[in-house]
Tab-separated table of C-alpha atoms and ligand atoms in Angstrom:
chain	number	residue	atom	x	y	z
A	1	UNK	CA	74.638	-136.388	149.991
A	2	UNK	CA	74.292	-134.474	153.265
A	3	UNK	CA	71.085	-134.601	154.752
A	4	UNK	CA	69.636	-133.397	157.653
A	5	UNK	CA	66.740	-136.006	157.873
A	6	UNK	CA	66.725	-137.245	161.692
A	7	UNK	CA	67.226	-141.005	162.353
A	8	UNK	CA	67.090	-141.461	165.951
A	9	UNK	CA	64.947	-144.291	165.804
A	10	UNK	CA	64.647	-146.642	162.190
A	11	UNK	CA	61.402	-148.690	162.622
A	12	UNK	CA	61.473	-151.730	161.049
A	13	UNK	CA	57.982	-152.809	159.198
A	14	UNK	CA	57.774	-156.004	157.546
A	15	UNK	CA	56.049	-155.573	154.328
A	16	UNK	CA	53.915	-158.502	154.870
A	17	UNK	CA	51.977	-157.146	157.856
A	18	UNK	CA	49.122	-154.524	157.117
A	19	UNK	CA	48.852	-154.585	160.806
A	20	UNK	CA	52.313	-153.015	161.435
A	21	UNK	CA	52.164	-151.029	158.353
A	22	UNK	CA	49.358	-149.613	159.788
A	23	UNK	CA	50.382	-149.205	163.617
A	24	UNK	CA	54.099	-148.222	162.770
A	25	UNK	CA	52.084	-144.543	161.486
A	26	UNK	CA	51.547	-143.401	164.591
A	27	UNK	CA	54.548	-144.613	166.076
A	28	UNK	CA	57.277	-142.023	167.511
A	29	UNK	CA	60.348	-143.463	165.274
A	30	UNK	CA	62.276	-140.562	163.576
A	31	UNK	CA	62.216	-143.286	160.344
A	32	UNK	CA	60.628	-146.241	159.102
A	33	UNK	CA	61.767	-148.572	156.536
A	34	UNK	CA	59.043	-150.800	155.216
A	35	UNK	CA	60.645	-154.496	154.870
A	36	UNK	CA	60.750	-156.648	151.650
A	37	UNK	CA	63.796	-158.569	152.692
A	38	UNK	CA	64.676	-160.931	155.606
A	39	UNK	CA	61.248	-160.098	157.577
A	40	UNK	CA	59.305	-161.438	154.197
A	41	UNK	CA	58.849	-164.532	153.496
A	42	UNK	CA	60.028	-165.707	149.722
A	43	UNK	CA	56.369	-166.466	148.742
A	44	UNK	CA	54.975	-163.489	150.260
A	45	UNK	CA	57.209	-160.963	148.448
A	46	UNK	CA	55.168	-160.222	145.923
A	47	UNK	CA	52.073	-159.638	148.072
A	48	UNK	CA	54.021	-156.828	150.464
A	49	UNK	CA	55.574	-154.743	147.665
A	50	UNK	CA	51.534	-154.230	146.648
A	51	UNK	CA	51.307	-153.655	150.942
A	52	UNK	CA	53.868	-150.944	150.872
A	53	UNK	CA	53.185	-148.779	147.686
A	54	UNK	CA	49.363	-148.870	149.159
A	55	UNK	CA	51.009	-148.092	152.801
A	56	UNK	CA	53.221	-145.201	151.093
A	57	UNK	CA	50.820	-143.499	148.950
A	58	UNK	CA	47.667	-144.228	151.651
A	59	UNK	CA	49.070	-144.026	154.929
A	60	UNK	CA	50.060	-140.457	157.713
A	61	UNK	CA	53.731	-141.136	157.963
A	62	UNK	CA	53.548	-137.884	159.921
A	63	UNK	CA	57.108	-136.494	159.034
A	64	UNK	CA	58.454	-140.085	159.253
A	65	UNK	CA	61.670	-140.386	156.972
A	66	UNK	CA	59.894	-143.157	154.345
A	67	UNK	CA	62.213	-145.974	153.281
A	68	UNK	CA	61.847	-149.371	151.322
A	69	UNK	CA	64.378	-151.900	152.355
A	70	UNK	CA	64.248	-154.352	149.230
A	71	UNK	CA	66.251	-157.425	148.331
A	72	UNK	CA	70.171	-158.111	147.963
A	73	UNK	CA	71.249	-158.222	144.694
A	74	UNK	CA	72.238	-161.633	144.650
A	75	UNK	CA	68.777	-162.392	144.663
A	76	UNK	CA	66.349	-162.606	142.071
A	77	UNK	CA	63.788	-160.070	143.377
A	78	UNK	CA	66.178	-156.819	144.005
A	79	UNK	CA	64.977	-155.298	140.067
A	80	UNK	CA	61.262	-155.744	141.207
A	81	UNK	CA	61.213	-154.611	144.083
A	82	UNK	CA	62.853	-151.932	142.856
A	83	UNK	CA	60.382	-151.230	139.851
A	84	UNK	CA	57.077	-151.484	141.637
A	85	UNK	CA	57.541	-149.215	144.504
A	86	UNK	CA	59.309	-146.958	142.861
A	87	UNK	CA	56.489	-146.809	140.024
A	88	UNK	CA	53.559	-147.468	142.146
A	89	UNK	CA	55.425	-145.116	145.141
A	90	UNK	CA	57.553	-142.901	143.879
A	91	UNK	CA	56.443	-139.599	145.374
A	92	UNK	CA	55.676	-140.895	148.683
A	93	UNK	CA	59.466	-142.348	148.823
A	94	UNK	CA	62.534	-140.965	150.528
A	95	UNK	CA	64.999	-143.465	150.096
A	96	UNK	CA	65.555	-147.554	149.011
A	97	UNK	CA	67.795	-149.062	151.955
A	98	UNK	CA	70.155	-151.643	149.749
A	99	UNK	CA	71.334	-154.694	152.037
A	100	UNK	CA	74.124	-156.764	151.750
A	101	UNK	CA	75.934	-154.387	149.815
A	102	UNK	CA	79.287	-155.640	148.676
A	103	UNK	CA	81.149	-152.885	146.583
A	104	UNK	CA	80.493	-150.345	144.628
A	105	UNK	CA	78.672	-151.893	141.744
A	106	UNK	CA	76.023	-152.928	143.638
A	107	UNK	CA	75.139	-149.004	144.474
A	108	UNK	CA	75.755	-147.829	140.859
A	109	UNK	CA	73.431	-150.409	139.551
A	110	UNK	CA	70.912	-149.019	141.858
A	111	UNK	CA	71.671	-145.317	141.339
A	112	UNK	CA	71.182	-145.166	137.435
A	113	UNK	CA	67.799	-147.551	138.000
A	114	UNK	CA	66.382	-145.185	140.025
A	115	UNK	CA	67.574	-142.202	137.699
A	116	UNK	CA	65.787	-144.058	134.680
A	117	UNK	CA	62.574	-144.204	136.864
A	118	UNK	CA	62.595	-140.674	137.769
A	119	UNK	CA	63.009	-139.822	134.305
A	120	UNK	CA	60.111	-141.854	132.722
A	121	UNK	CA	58.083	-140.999	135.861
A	122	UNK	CA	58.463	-137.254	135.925
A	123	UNK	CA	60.256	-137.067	139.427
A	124	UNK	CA	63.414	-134.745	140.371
A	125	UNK	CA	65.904	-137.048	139.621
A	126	UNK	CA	67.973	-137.925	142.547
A	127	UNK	CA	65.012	-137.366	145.025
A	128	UNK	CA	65.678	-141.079	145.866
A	129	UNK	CA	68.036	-141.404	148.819
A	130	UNK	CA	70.072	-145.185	148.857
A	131	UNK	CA	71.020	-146.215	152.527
A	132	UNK	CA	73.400	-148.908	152.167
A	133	UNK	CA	73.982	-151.922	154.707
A	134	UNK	CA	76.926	-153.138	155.340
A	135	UNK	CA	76.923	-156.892	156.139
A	136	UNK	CA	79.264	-158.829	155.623
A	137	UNK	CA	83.892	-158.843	155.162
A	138	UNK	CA	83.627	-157.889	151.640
A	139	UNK	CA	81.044	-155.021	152.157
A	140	UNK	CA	83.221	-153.950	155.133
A	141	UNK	CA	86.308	-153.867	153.028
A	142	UNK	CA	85.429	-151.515	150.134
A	143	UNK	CA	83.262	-149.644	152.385
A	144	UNK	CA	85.320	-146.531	151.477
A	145	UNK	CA	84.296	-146.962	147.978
A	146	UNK	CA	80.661	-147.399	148.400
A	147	UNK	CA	80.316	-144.772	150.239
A	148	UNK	CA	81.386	-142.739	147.395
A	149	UNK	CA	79.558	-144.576	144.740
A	150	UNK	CA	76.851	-142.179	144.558
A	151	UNK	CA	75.465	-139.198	145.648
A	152	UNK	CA	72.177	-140.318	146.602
A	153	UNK	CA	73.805	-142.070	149.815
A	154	UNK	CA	72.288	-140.869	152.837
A	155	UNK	CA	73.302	-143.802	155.559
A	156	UNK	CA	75.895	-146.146	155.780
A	157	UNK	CA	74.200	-148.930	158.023
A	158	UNK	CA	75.846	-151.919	159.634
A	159	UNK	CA	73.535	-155.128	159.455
A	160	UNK	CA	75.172	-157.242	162.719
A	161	UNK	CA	73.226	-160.138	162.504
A	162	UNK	CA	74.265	-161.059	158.955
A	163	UNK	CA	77.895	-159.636	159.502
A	164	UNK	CA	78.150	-161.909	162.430
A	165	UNK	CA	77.238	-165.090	160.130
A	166	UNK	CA	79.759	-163.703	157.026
A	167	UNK	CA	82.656	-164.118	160.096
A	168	UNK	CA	81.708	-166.705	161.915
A	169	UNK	CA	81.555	-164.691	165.303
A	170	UNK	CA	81.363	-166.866	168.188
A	171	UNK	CA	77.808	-165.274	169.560
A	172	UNK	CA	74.423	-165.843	168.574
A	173	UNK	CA	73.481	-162.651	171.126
A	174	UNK	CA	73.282	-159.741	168.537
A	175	UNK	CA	75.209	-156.813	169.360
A	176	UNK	CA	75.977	-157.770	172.604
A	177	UNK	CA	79.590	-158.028	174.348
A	178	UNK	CA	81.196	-161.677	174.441
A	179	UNK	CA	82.543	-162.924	177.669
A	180	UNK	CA	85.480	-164.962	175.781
A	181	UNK	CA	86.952	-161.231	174.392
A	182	UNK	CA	88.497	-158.765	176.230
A	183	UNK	CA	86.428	-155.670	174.504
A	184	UNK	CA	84.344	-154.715	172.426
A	185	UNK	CA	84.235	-157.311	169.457
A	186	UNK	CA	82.052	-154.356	167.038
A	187	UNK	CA	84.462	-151.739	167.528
A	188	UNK	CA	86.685	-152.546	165.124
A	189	UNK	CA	83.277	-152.724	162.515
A	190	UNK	CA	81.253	-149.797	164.271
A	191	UNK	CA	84.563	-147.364	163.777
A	192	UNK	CA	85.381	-148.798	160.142
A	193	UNK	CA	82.016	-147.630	159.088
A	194	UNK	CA	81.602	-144.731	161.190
A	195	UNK	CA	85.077	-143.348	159.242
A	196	UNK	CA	83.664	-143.940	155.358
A	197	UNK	CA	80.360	-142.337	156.642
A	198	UNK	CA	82.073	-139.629	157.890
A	199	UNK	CA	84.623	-139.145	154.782
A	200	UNK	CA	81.334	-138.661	152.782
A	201	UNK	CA	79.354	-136.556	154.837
A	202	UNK	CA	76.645	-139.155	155.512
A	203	UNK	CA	74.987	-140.741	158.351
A	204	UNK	CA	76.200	-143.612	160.523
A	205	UNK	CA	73.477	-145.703	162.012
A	206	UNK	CA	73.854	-149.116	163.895
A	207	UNK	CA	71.947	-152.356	163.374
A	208	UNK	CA	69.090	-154.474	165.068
A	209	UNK	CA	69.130	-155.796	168.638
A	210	UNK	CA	67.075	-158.799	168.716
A	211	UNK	CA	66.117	-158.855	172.231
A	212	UNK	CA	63.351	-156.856	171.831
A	213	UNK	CA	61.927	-156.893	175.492
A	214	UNK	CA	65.247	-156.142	177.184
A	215	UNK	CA	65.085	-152.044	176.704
A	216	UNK	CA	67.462	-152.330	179.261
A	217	UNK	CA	70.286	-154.289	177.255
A	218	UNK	CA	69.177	-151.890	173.622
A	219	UNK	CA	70.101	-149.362	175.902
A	220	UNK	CA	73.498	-150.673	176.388
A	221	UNK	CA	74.146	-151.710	173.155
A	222	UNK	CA	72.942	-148.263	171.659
A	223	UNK	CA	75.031	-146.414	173.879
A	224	UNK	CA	78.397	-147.758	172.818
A	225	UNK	CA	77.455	-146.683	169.313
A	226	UNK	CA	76.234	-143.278	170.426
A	227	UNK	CA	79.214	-142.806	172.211
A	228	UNK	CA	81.403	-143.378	169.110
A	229	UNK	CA	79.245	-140.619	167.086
A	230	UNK	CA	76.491	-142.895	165.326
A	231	UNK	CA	73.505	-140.917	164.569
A	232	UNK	CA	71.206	-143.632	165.093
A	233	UNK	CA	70.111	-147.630	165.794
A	234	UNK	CA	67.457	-149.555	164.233
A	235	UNK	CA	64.315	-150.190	166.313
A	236	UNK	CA	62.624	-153.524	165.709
A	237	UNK	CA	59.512	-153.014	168.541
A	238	UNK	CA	57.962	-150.093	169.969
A	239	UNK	CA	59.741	-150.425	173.479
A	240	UNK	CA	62.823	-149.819	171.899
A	241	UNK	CA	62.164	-145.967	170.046
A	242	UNK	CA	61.961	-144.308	172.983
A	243	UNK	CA	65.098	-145.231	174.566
A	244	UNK	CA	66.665	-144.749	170.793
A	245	UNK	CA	65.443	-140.707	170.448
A	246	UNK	CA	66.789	-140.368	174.346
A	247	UNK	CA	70.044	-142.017	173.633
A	248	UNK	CA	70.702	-140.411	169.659
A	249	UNK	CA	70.007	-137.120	171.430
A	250	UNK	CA	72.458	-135.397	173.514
A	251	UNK	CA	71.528	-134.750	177.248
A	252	UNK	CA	69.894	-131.731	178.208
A	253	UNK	CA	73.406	-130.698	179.644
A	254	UNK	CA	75.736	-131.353	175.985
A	255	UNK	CA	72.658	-129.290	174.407
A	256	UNK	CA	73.310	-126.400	176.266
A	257	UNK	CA	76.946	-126.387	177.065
A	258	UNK	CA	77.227	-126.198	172.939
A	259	UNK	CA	74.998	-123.707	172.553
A	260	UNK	CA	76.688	-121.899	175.287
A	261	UNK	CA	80.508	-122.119	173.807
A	262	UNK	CA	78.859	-121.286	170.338
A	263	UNK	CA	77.141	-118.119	171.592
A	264	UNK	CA	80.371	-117.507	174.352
A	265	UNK	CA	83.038	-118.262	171.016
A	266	UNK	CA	81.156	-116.139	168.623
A	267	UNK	CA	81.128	-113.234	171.320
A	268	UNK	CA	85.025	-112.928	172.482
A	269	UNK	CA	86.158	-113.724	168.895
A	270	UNK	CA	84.213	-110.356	168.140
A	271	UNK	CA	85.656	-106.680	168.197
A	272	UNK	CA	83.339	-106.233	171.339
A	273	UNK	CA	84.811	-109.407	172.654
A	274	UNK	CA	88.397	-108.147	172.160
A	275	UNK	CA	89.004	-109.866	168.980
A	276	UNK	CA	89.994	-113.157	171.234
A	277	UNK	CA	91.199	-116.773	169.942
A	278	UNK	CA	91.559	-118.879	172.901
A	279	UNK	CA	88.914	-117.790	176.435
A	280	UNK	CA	87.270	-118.900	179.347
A	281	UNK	CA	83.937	-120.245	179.657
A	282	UNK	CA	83.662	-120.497	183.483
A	283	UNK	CA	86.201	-123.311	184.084
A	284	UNK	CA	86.855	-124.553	180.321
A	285	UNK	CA	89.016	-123.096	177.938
A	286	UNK	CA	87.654	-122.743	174.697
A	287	UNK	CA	89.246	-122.342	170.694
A	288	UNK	CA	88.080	-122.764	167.232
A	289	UNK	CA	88.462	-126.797	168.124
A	290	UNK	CA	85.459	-126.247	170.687
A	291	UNK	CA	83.493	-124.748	168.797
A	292	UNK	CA	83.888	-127.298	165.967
A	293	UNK	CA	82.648	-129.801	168.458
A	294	UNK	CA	79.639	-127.454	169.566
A	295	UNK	CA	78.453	-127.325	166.157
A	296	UNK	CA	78.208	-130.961	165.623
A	297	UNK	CA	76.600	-131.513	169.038
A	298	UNK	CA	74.107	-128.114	168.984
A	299	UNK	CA	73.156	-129.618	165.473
A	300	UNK	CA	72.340	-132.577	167.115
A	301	UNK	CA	70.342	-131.116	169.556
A	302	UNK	CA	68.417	-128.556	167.175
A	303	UNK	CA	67.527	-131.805	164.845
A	304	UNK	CA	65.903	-133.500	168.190
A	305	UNK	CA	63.488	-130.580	168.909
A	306	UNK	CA	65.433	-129.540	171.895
A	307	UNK	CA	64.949	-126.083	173.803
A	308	UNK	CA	67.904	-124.473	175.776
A	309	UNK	CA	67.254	-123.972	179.408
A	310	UNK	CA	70.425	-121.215	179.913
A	311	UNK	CA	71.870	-118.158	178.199
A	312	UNK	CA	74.714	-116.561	177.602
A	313	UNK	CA	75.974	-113.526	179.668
A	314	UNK	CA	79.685	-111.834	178.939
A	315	UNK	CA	81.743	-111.766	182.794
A	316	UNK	CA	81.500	-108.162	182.429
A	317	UNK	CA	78.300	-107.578	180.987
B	6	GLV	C1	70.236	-156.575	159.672
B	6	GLV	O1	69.840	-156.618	158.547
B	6	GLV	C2	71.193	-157.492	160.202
B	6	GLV	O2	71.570	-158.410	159.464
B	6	GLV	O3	71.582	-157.310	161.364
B	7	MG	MG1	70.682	-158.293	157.466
């Protein structure tokens, strides 16, 4: 499913805090997802899924793109979790975020529940987004093919710190470079994912960095996924959103150089333009390639709220 929803920032709010659920409202993040997995404690599961459907169908989200992570499905709690905030939520829902996927299955299972709940609770059916994480070698694998397991896939999302576990990378730093290698040791997982999310039209958005009060190291981190295309990083404290909407966004200067070829293109390709394939813009030479890349970057920039600060003039207007 294409979607335009804007994920910048994904604030992560364990279901087990009314405090956060409460606070992460009036928070800047472009998303939330409102935790019942690996920020819950086993014995307190059953206490945040009542937290969340209260949170969703009580709570300003303000625009916020809503999301439930819930349980892997190797677990016993993924059918619950499921049920009740989907039942006790359902309007007030944008998408369940599915971790630990591992192939296909896993999203199908989760595509015809949620169809069977939007049937016996009146909702559009397919309203319900899935984001799927990808965590570990097998999940990386058939990533291809869970990307196309269902239409109601929004994200692809890679999950670093349990990815890191599944192949016993030598780092406990999440996300951050290794002295021992040469490079990058996520490209390789960052570009894999980046490729099925592409195939399918659907979002790319990077993991967790743990160390929440170094913005200055998120920043690094997020940048390397930026510059690859990802639309977005999770956010696991407040100091980290803004530097995530800065960095998701283009600069000021992308923004209006692709608005610029896009109005400049659209001009000299014109019968007033002289009908042209291939012109100048100032130093640059521009073709139907250019303008491809404008699109994707003015999009971008549109979906962040920006405002242009030039215009477009002909030479010899
Ligand atoms: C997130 O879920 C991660 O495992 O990094
Ligand atoms: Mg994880």
């Amino acid at each position: 499913m294409a979607t335009s929803r804007a994920r910048r920032s994904c604030l992560a709010v364990p279901g087990s805090s009314l405090k956060m659920l409460e606070k992460a409202q009036g928070l800047a993040a472009d998303q939330v997802f409102l935790d019942l997995e690996d920020a819950v404690a086993p014995l307190a599961k059953a206490d945040a899924r009542k937290n969340i459907v209260a949170a969703l169908n009580e709570g300003d989200w303000g625009g916020k793109t809503r999301v439930v992570r819930v349980n892997d499905l190797t677990t016993p709690w993924t059918y619950r979790d499921v049920i009740e905030t989907v039942e006790g939520a359902g309007s007030n829902l944008d998408c369940i975020m599915l971790p630990k996927v591992q192939t296909p299955e896993h999203v199908a299972w989760l595509d015809l529940t949620l169809t069977q709940l939007e049937k016996s609770l009146g909702l559009r059916v397919g309203g319900i987004g899935i984001e799927a994480q990808i965590e570990n070698a097998r999940g990386l694998v058939n990533v291809d093919a869970i990307a196309a397991a269902s239409p109601r896939i929004e994200t692809i999302i890679f999950g670093p710190a349990d990815f890191m576990a599944s192949i016993n990378m030598r780092s406990m730093v999440v996300g951050a470079l290794n002295p021992d290698y040469p490079g990058d040791p996520y490209h390789y997982i960052l570009m894999r994912i980046l490729m099925a999310a592409r195939m399918h039209d659907l979002q790319a958005i990077d993991g967790p960095f743990l160390q929440v009060r170094d913005v200055d190291a998120f920043r690094e981190v997020a940048k390397r996924s930026a510059a690859l295309g990802f639309d977005g990083k999770w956010v696991l404290h407040p100091g980290q959103i803004d530097a995530a909407n800065e960095i998701y966004s283009p600069s000021q200067f992308d923004y209006d150089h692709a608005e610029l070829i896009l109005d400049a293109y659209e001009f000299y390709t014109s019968e007033a333009g002289g009908r042209l394939g291939a012109v100048m813009l100032g130093d640059e030479m521009i073709d139907e390639a250019s303008r491809k890349m404008a699109v994707v970057m003015a999009a971008k920039g549109r979906a962040a709220g920006m405002a242009r600060t030039s215009s477009f003039t002909p030479l010899d207007a």
